[in-house]
mmCIF file of C-alpha atoms and ligand atoms in Angstrom:
data_model
loop_
_atom_site.group_PDB
_atom_site.id
_atom_site.type_symbol
_atom_site.label_atom_id
_atom_site.label_comp_id
_atom_site.label_asym_id
_atom_site.label_seq_id
_atom_site.Cartn_x
_atom_site.Cartn_y
_atom_site.Cartn_z
ATOM 1 C CA MET A 1 0.050 0.047 0.002
ATOM 2 C CA ILE A 2 1.342 3.385 -0.945
ATOM 3 C CA ILE A 3 0.498 6.149 1.548
ATOM 4 C CA VAL A 4 0.392 9.530 -0.091
ATOM 5 C CA LYS A 5 0.102 12.932 1.768
ATOM 6 C CA ASN A 6 -0.206 15.449 -1.075
ATOM 7 C CA ILE A 7 -1.853 15.693 -4.403
ATOM 8 C CA GLU A 8 1.280 16.097 -6.585
ATOM 9 C CA GLU A 9 2.360 12.753 -5.228
ATOM 10 C CA LEU A 10 -1.135 11.184 -5.639
ATOM 11 C CA LEU A 11 -1.075 12.213 -9.241
ATOM 12 C CA LYS A 12 2.144 10.417 -9.873
ATOM 13 C CA HIS A 13 0.475 7.295 -8.588
ATOM 14 C CA THR A 14 -2.802 7.548 -10.452
ATOM 15 C CA LYS A 15 -1.511 7.486 -14.097
ATOM 16 C CA ASN A 16 -2.978 4.930 -16.610
ATOM 17 C CA LEU A 17 -5.477 3.518 -13.940
ATOM 18 C CA ASP A 18 -8.207 1.036 -15.196
ATOM 19 C CA SER A 19 -11.211 0.838 -12.780
ATOM 20 C CA VAL A 20 -10.791 2.796 -9.437
ATOM 21 C CA GLY A 21 -12.910 2.235 -6.313
ATOM 22 C CA PHE A 22 -12.803 5.085 -4.127
ATOM 23 C CA VAL A 23 -13.821 5.300 -0.378
ATOM 24 C CA PRO A 24 -13.685 8.871 1.174
ATOM 25 C CA THR A 25 -13.541 8.832 4.959
ATOM 26 C CA MET A 26 -12.664 10.962 7.977
ATOM 27 C CA GLY A 27 -10.668 8.029 9.592
ATOM 28 C CA ALA A 28 -11.389 6.324 12.853
ATOM 29 C CA LEU A 29 -12.381 3.465 10.627
ATOM 30 C CA HIS A 30 -14.774 0.742 11.756
ATOM 31 C CA GLN A 31 -16.552 -2.356 10.430
ATOM 32 C CA GLY A 32 -18.950 0.096 8.407
ATOM 33 C CA HIS A 33 -15.996 1.585 6.430
ATOM 34 C CA LEU A 34 -14.479 -1.835 6.039
ATOM 35 C CA SER A 35 -17.615 -3.153 4.347
ATOM 36 C CA LEU A 36 -17.311 -0.188 1.939
ATOM 37 C CA ILE A 37 -13.504 -0.854 1.285
ATOM 38 C CA LYS A 38 -14.192 -4.849 0.783
ATOM 39 C CA ARG A 39 -16.879 -3.956 -1.876
ATOM 40 C CA ALA A 40 -14.563 -1.423 -3.683
ATOM 41 C CA ARG A 41 -11.874 -4.148 -3.454
ATOM 42 C CA ASP A 42 -14.300 -6.766 -5.096
ATOM 43 C CA GLU A 43 -15.317 -4.502 -7.921
ATOM 44 C CA ASN A 44 -12.264 -2.572 -9.011
ATOM 45 C CA ARG A 45 -8.613 -2.940 -10.114
ATOM 46 C CA THR A 46 -7.346 -0.103 -7.936
ATOM 47 C CA VAL A 47 -8.810 0.879 -4.450
ATOM 48 C CA ILE A 48 -8.099 4.279 -3.111
ATOM 49 C CA VAL A 49 -9.097 5.279 0.359
ATOM 50 C CA SER A 50 -8.955 8.888 1.643
ATOM 51 C CA ILE A 51 -8.731 9.936 5.273
ATOM 52 C CA PHE A 52 -9.251 13.636 5.728
ATOM 53 C CA VAL A 53 -10.950 15.262 8.682
ATOM 54 C CA ASN A 54 -12.675 17.864 6.805
ATOM 55 C CA PRO A 55 -12.934 21.257 8.620
ATOM 56 C CA THR A 56 -15.607 22.984 6.429
ATOM 57 C CA GLN A 57 -18.197 20.330 7.372
ATOM 58 C CA PHE A 58 -17.794 21.244 10.979
ATOM 59 C CA LEU A 59 -19.948 24.208 12.128
ATOM 60 C CA GLU A 60 -18.885 26.848 14.673
ATOM 61 C CA GLY A 61 -19.086 25.409 18.124
ATOM 62 C CA GLU A 62 -18.552 21.940 16.957
ATOM 63 C CA ASP A 63 -15.362 20.534 18.199
ATOM 64 C CA LEU A 64 -13.150 19.650 15.174
ATOM 65 C CA ASP A 65 -10.203 19.131 17.520
ATOM 66 C CA LYS A 66 -12.176 16.408 19.574
ATOM 67 C CA TYR A 67 -12.825 14.320 16.196
ATOM 68 C CA PRO A 68 -11.141 10.911 16.791
ATOM 69 C CA ARG A 69 -7.871 10.750 14.936
ATOM 70 C CA ARG A 70 -6.311 7.124 14.748
ATOM 71 C CA ASP A 71 -3.947 7.479 11.923
ATOM 72 C CA LEU A 72 -1.783 4.351 13.024
ATOM 73 C CA ALA A 73 -4.590 2.042 13.497
ATOM 74 C CA ASP A 74 -6.395 3.256 10.251
ATOM 75 C CA ILE A 75 -3.253 2.726 8.215
ATOM 76 C CA GLU A 76 -3.114 -0.906 9.546
ATOM 77 C CA ILE A 77 -6.722 -1.562 8.672
ATOM 78 C CA CYS A 78 -6.289 -0.259 5.125
ATOM 79 C CA LYS A 79 -3.087 -2.369 4.665
ATOM 80 C CA ARG A 80 -5.023 -5.448 5.870
ATOM 81 C CA ALA A 81 -8.005 -4.675 3.678
ATOM 82 C CA ASP A 82 -5.561 -4.548 0.585
ATOM 83 C CA VAL A 83 -6.041 -0.920 -0.331
ATOM 84 C CA ASP A 84 -3.720 0.193 -2.938
ATOM 85 C CA ILE A 85 -3.386 3.923 -2.222
ATOM 86 C CA LEU A 86 -4.149 5.672 1.206
ATOM 87 C CA PHE A 87 -4.680 9.335 0.551
ATOM 88 C CA MET A 88 -3.908 11.508 3.721
ATOM 89 C CA PRO A 89 -3.824 15.061 2.550
ATOM 90 C CA THR A 90 -3.130 18.138 4.744
ATOM 91 C CA VAL A 91 -5.837 20.783 5.272
ATOM 92 C CA GLU A 92 -3.420 23.290 3.459
ATOM 93 C CA SER A 93 -3.223 21.105 0.369
ATOM 94 C CA ILE A 94 -6.866 20.797 -0.105
ATOM 95 C CA TYR A 95 -8.214 24.401 0.815
ATOM 96 C CA PHE A 96 -7.197 27.823 -0.477
ATOM 97 C CA GLU A 97 -7.740 31.308 0.495
ATOM 98 C CA ASP A 98 -11.072 32.849 -0.398
ATOM 99 C CA GLU A 99 -11.916 29.844 -2.655
ATOM 100 C CA LEU A 100 -14.786 29.034 -4.665
ATOM 101 C CA ARG A 101 -17.804 27.273 -2.953
ATOM 102 C CA VAL A 102 -19.976 24.425 -3.661
ATOM 103 C CA GLU A 103 -23.343 24.706 -2.039
ATOM 104 C CA ALA A 104 -25.992 22.226 -1.024
ATOM 105 C CA PRO A 105 -29.434 22.619 -2.678
ATOM 106 C CA ALA A 106 -31.694 25.154 -0.660
ATOM 107 C CA ILE A 107 -34.292 22.621 0.431
ATOM 108 C CA ARG A 108 -32.748 19.126 0.402
ATOM 109 C CA GLY A 109 -29.444 20.438 1.895
ATOM 110 C CA PHE A 110 -31.117 22.033 4.646
ATOM 111 C CA ILE A 111 -33.781 19.760 6.003
ATOM 112 C CA LEU A 112 -33.353 16.993 8.607
ATOM 113 C CA GLU A 113 -29.618 16.669 9.308
ATOM 114 C CA GLY A 114 -29.150 19.864 7.387
ATOM 115 C CA SER A 115 -31.533 21.826 9.480
ATOM 116 C CA ARG A 116 -29.804 20.728 12.681
ATOM 117 C CA ARG A 117 -26.434 21.586 11.174
ATOM 118 C CA ALA A 118 -27.237 24.273 8.565
ATOM 119 C CA GLY A 119 -24.131 24.502 6.238
ATOM 120 C CA HIS A 120 -22.683 21.213 7.207
ATOM 121 C CA PHE A 121 -23.535 19.658 3.744
ATOM 122 C CA ASN A 122 -21.932 22.644 1.976
ATOM 123 C CA GLY A 123 -18.666 21.481 3.522
ATOM 124 C CA VAL A 124 -19.295 17.853 2.665
ATOM 125 C CA LEU A 125 -20.064 18.611 -1.076
ATOM 126 C CA GLN A 126 -16.991 20.958 -1.260
ATOM 127 C CA VAL A 127 -14.582 18.382 -0.136
ATOM 128 C CA VAL A 128 -16.143 15.408 -1.908
ATOM 129 C CA MET A 129 -16.040 17.518 -5.202
ATOM 130 C CA LYS A 130 -12.331 18.125 -4.583
ATOM 131 C CA LEU A 131 -11.633 14.617 -4.009
ATOM 132 C CA PHE A 132 -13.508 13.174 -7.049
ATOM 133 C CA ASN A 133 -11.665 15.871 -9.240
ATOM 134 C CA ILE A 134 -8.232 14.987 -7.890
ATOM 135 C CA ILE A 135 -8.775 11.289 -8.737
ATOM 136 C CA LEU A 136 -10.407 11.999 -12.014
ATOM 137 C CA PHE A 137 -7.539 14.200 -13.080
ATOM 138 C CA ASN A 138 -5.635 11.430 -14.729
ATOM 139 C CA ARG A 139 -8.615 10.093 -16.240
ATOM 140 C CA PRO A 140 -8.978 6.556 -14.918
ATOM 141 C CA LYS A 141 -11.083 4.287 -17.152
ATOM 142 C CA SER A 142 -13.968 4.450 -14.405
ATOM 143 C CA LEU A 143 -14.399 5.700 -11.107
ATOM 144 C CA ARG A 144 -16.923 4.229 -8.553
ATOM 145 C CA ALA A 145 -17.323 5.866 -5.181
ATOM 146 C CA TYR A 146 -18.583 3.940 -2.235
ATOM 147 C CA PHE A 147 -20.857 5.622 0.442
ATOM 148 C CA GLY A 148 -22.931 3.936 3.247
ATOM 149 C CA LYS A 149 -26.728 4.034 3.122
ATOM 150 C CA LYS A 150 -26.676 5.138 6.892
ATOM 151 C CA ASP A 151 -25.879 8.697 5.982
ATOM 152 C CA ALA A 152 -28.872 8.634 3.597
ATOM 153 C CA GLN A 153 -29.071 12.490 3.078
ATOM 154 C CA GLN A 154 -25.353 12.859 2.481
ATOM 155 C CA LEU A 155 -25.598 10.027 -0.035
ATOM 156 C CA ALA A 156 -28.561 11.725 -1.766
ATOM 157 C CA LEU A 157 -26.788 15.018 -1.979
ATOM 158 C CA ILE A 158 -23.514 13.465 -3.334
ATOM 159 C CA SER A 159 -25.587 11.637 -5.980
ATOM 160 C CA GLN A 160 -27.333 14.953 -7.015
ATOM 161 C CA MET A 161 -24.029 16.778 -6.989
ATOM 162 C CA VAL A 162 -22.579 14.048 -9.514
ATOM 163 C CA LYS A 163 -25.825 14.547 -11.577
ATOM 164 C CA ASP A 164 -26.018 18.461 -11.516
ATOM 165 C CA TYR A 165 -22.349 18.910 -12.183
ATOM 166 C CA PHE A 166 -22.024 16.174 -14.760
ATOM 167 C CA LEU A 167 -19.250 14.486 -12.950
ATOM 168 C CA ASN A 168 -17.931 11.078 -14.402
ATOM 169 C CA VAL A 169 -18.371 9.060 -11.125
ATOM 170 C CA ASP A 170 -20.719 6.065 -10.215
ATOM 171 C CA ILE A 171 -21.897 6.451 -6.800
ATOM 172 C CA ILE A 172 -22.460 3.017 -5.147
ATOM 173 C CA PRO A 173 -24.697 3.030 -2.098
ATOM 174 C CA CYS A 174 -23.827 0.314 0.406
ATOM 175 C CA GLU A 175 -25.882 -1.447 2.936
ATOM 176 C CA ILE A 176 -25.982 -0.357 6.558
ATOM 177 C CA VAL A 177 -23.905 -2.596 8.601
ATOM 178 C CA ARG A 178 -25.637 -3.598 11.980
ATOM 179 C CA ASP A 179 -24.302 -5.667 15.119
ATOM 180 C CA SER A 180 -26.080 -8.887 15.910
ATOM 181 C CA SER A 181 -28.644 -7.182 17.879
ATOM 182 C CA GLY A 182 -29.774 -4.773 15.089
ATOM 183 C CA LEU A 183 -27.978 -1.606 16.184
ATOM 184 C CA ALA A 184 -26.658 0.252 13.089
ATOM 185 C CA LEU A 185 -22.912 0.527 13.489
ATOM 186 C CA SER A 186 -21.524 4.026 14.221
ATOM 187 C CA SER A 187 -18.525 5.487 16.003
ATOM 188 C CA ARG A 188 -20.880 7.111 18.378
ATOM 189 C CA ASN A 189 -22.108 3.842 19.781
ATOM 190 C CA ALA A 190 -19.037 3.989 21.801
ATOM 191 C CA TYR A 191 -20.430 6.632 23.886
ATOM 192 C CA LEU A 192 -23.540 4.508 24.895
ATOM 193 C CA SER A 193 -23.720 2.664 28.290
ATOM 194 C CA ALA A 194 -24.956 -0.947 28.293
ATOM 195 C CA ASP A 195 -28.381 0.265 29.340
ATOM 196 C CA GLU A 196 -28.442 2.898 26.463
ATOM 197 C CA VAL A 197 -27.473 0.363 23.934
ATOM 198 C CA LYS A 198 -30.557 -1.687 25.011
ATOM 199 C CA GLU A 199 -32.617 1.534 24.755
ATOM 200 C CA ALA A 200 -31.294 2.320 21.337
ATOM 201 C CA LEU A 201 -32.238 -1.037 19.888
ATOM 202 C CA ALA A 202 -35.927 0.437 19.815
ATOM 203 C CA ILE A 203 -34.722 2.487 16.777
ATOM 204 C CA SER A 204 -34.017 -0.565 14.528
ATOM 205 C CA ARG A 205 -37.210 -2.313 16.003
ATOM 206 C CA SER A 206 -39.283 0.683 14.928
ATOM 207 C CA LEU A 207 -37.772 0.512 11.349
ATOM 208 C CA LYS A 208 -38.339 -3.169 11.237
ATOM 209 C CA ARG A 209 -41.972 -2.592 12.350
ATOM 210 C CA ALA A 210 -42.367 0.007 9.587
ATOM 211 C CA SER A 211 -41.104 -2.379 7.097
ATOM 212 C CA LYS A 212 -43.581 -5.004 8.257
ATOM 213 C CA LEU A 213 -46.423 -2.736 7.970
ATOM 214 C CA VAL A 214 -45.502 -1.769 4.479
ATOM 215 C CA MET A 215 -45.473 -5.551 3.563
ATOM 216 C CA GLN A 216 -48.789 -5.740 5.037
ATOM 217 C CA GLY A 217 -49.826 -2.964 2.644
ATOM 218 C CA VAL A 218 -50.007 -0.047 5.023
ATOM 219 C CA LEU A 219 -48.560 2.795 2.992
ATOM 220 C CA ASP A 220 -49.896 5.846 4.741
ATOM 221 C CA THR A 221 -46.871 7.444 6.345
ATOM 222 C CA SER A 222 -48.675 8.986 9.350
ATOM 223 C CA THR A 223 -50.084 5.643 10.372
ATOM 224 C CA ILE A 224 -46.565 4.127 10.038
ATOM 225 C CA GLU A 225 -45.020 7.114 12.064
ATOM 226 C CA ARG A 226 -47.612 6.622 14.941
ATOM 227 C CA GLU A 227 -46.620 2.893 15.122
ATOM 228 C CA MET A 228 -42.907 3.787 15.161
ATOM 229 C CA ARG A 229 -43.374 6.449 17.885
ATOM 230 C CA ASP A 230 -45.093 3.803 19.886
ATOM 231 C CA VAL A 231 -42.153 1.315 19.579
ATOM 232 C CA MET A 232 -39.697 4.209 20.416
ATOM 233 C CA LYS A 233 -41.922 5.757 23.184
ATOM 234 C CA ASN A 234 -38.968 5.699 25.723
ATOM 235 C CA LEU A 235 -36.521 7.559 23.534
ATOM 236 C CA ASP A 236 -36.302 11.255 22.755
ATOM 237 C CA ILE A 237 -37.186 11.317 19.058
ATOM 238 C CA GLU A 238 -35.740 14.283 17.047
ATOM 239 C CA TYR A 239 -37.440 13.236 13.701
ATOM 240 C CA ILE A 240 -39.139 10.431 11.901
ATOM 241 C CA ALA A 241 -39.234 11.430 8.211
ATOM 242 C CA PHE A 242 -40.412 9.726 5.012
ATOM 243 C CA VAL A 243 -38.780 10.719 1.651
ATOM 244 C CA ASN A 244 -38.329 9.319 -1.794
ATOM 245 C CA ARG A 245 -34.800 8.617 -3.317
ATOM 246 C CA ASP A 246 -34.595 12.081 -4.465
ATOM 247 C CA PHE A 247 -34.913 13.038 -0.780
ATOM 248 C CA LYS A 248 -38.302 14.782 -1.351
ATOM 249 C CA LYS A 249 -40.791 14.409 1.376
ATOM 250 C CA ILE A 250 -43.666 11.946 0.844
ATOM 251 C CA GLU A 251 -46.896 11.193 2.424
ATOM 252 C CA THR A 252 -47.500 7.854 0.925
ATOM 253 C CA ILE A 253 -44.860 5.092 0.626
ATOM 254 C CA GLU A 254 -43.774 4.394 -2.861
ATOM 255 C CA LEU A 255 -42.399 0.823 -3.093
ATOM 256 C CA LYS A 256 -38.745 0.587 -4.015
ATOM 257 C CA ASN A 257 -38.411 4.408 -3.944
ATOM 258 C CA SER A 258 -38.801 5.370 -0.264
ATOM 259 C CA THR A 259 -36.673 5.833 2.723
ATOM 260 C CA ILE A 260 -37.708 5.994 6.293
ATOM 261 C CA LEU A 261 -35.283 8.042 8.460
ATOM 262 C CA VAL A 262 -34.988 8.503 12.357
ATOM 263 C CA ALA A 263 -32.964 10.647 14.442
ATOM 264 C CA CYS A 264 -32.986 10.084 18.335
ATOM 265 C CA ILE A 265 -31.231 11.084 21.262
ATOM 266 C CA VAL A 266 -30.304 8.258 23.652
ATOM 267 C CA GLY A 267 -28.738 9.585 26.882
ATOM 268 C CA GLU A 268 -26.474 12.137 25.618
ATOM 269 C CA THR A 269 -25.755 10.568 22.171
ATOM 270 C CA ARG A 270 -27.538 11.351 18.937
ATOM 271 C CA LEU A 271 -28.213 8.331 16.675
ATOM 272 C CA ILE A 272 -29.582 8.081 13.182
ATOM 273 C CA ASP A 273 -30.696 5.154 11.322
ATOM 274 C CA ASN A 274 -32.970 4.422 8.237
ATOM 275 C CA ILE A 275 -34.497 1.903 6.169
ATOM 276 C CA TRP A 276 -34.837 1.823 2.285
ATOM 277 C CA ILE A 277 -38.243 0.498 1.071
HETATM 278 O O1 PAF B 301 -19.128 10.541 5.541
HETATM 279 C C1 PAF B 301 -17.904 11.060 5.968
HETATM 280 O O2 PAF B 301 -17.092 10.379 6.500
HETATM 281 C C2 PAF B 301 -17.638 12.433 5.418
HETATM 282 O O3 PAF B 301 -18.783 13.174 5.336
HETATM 283 C C3 PAF B 301 -16.987 12.403 3.989
HETATM 284 C C4 PAF B 301 -17.917 11.835 2.945
HETATM 285 C C5 PAF B 301 -15.842 11.596 3.976
HETATM 286 C C6 PAF B 301 -16.600 13.835 3.584
HETATM 287 O O4 PAF B 301 -15.728 14.494 4.454
#
């Protein structure tokens, strides 16, 4: 595995590439990331992983310095997962003074996760656009980029950016990885006590309940929401939302084109989860 820390060096190693699988991350890699890397490995000649704690997606007051940094462990994980190139750029090599900005769409970028963290998705899109362009620079035969369905809004916005800006990148949505009890994997699960883990299981149970209702023919979202709230009655629910794959809110479930999203606070920890129907 080659580790590169600046763009010039990356460009030297990305000449004449065939199919490239790219997994952008902010490090502190866990099983969820690993599942993206494995899929990228299976489907492409070259696998590139980036680790970059992107300052522009942290809002004022959010503690960028406290974001977990585990470079040595991450390097080891990538080596074992047979990654070809690990790109770990510095902030100075990615961002410039008074630079041009990519902006999230005014509605889809500012609802749900975007309403709580207004401007967060601007930063995500800004950095993903840069990373895609750096990898596309030497024109690989194909570029597939792998994102988890867990961050469904991020995934929808990146897919929209690729479409709206005519980028030659295939976005590959990857399944949510869950532990044996159904809890969606997240680095935030580490903050949960054993009791809170038990409480948090109501989130995935509520999504299962929703999917069962849909299978029984219940498509009205207010009925489904009522049932989900009942399953999560002991949790502090921030939102339950129903959107189609374009991330527009819906009132009736459209089969194979709907996502049900949940955000809850368990103890002090905010958790999100979703199911694609
Ligand atoms: O999902 C993440 O880890 C980040 O938002 C991403 C896509 C790597 C951009 O910084």
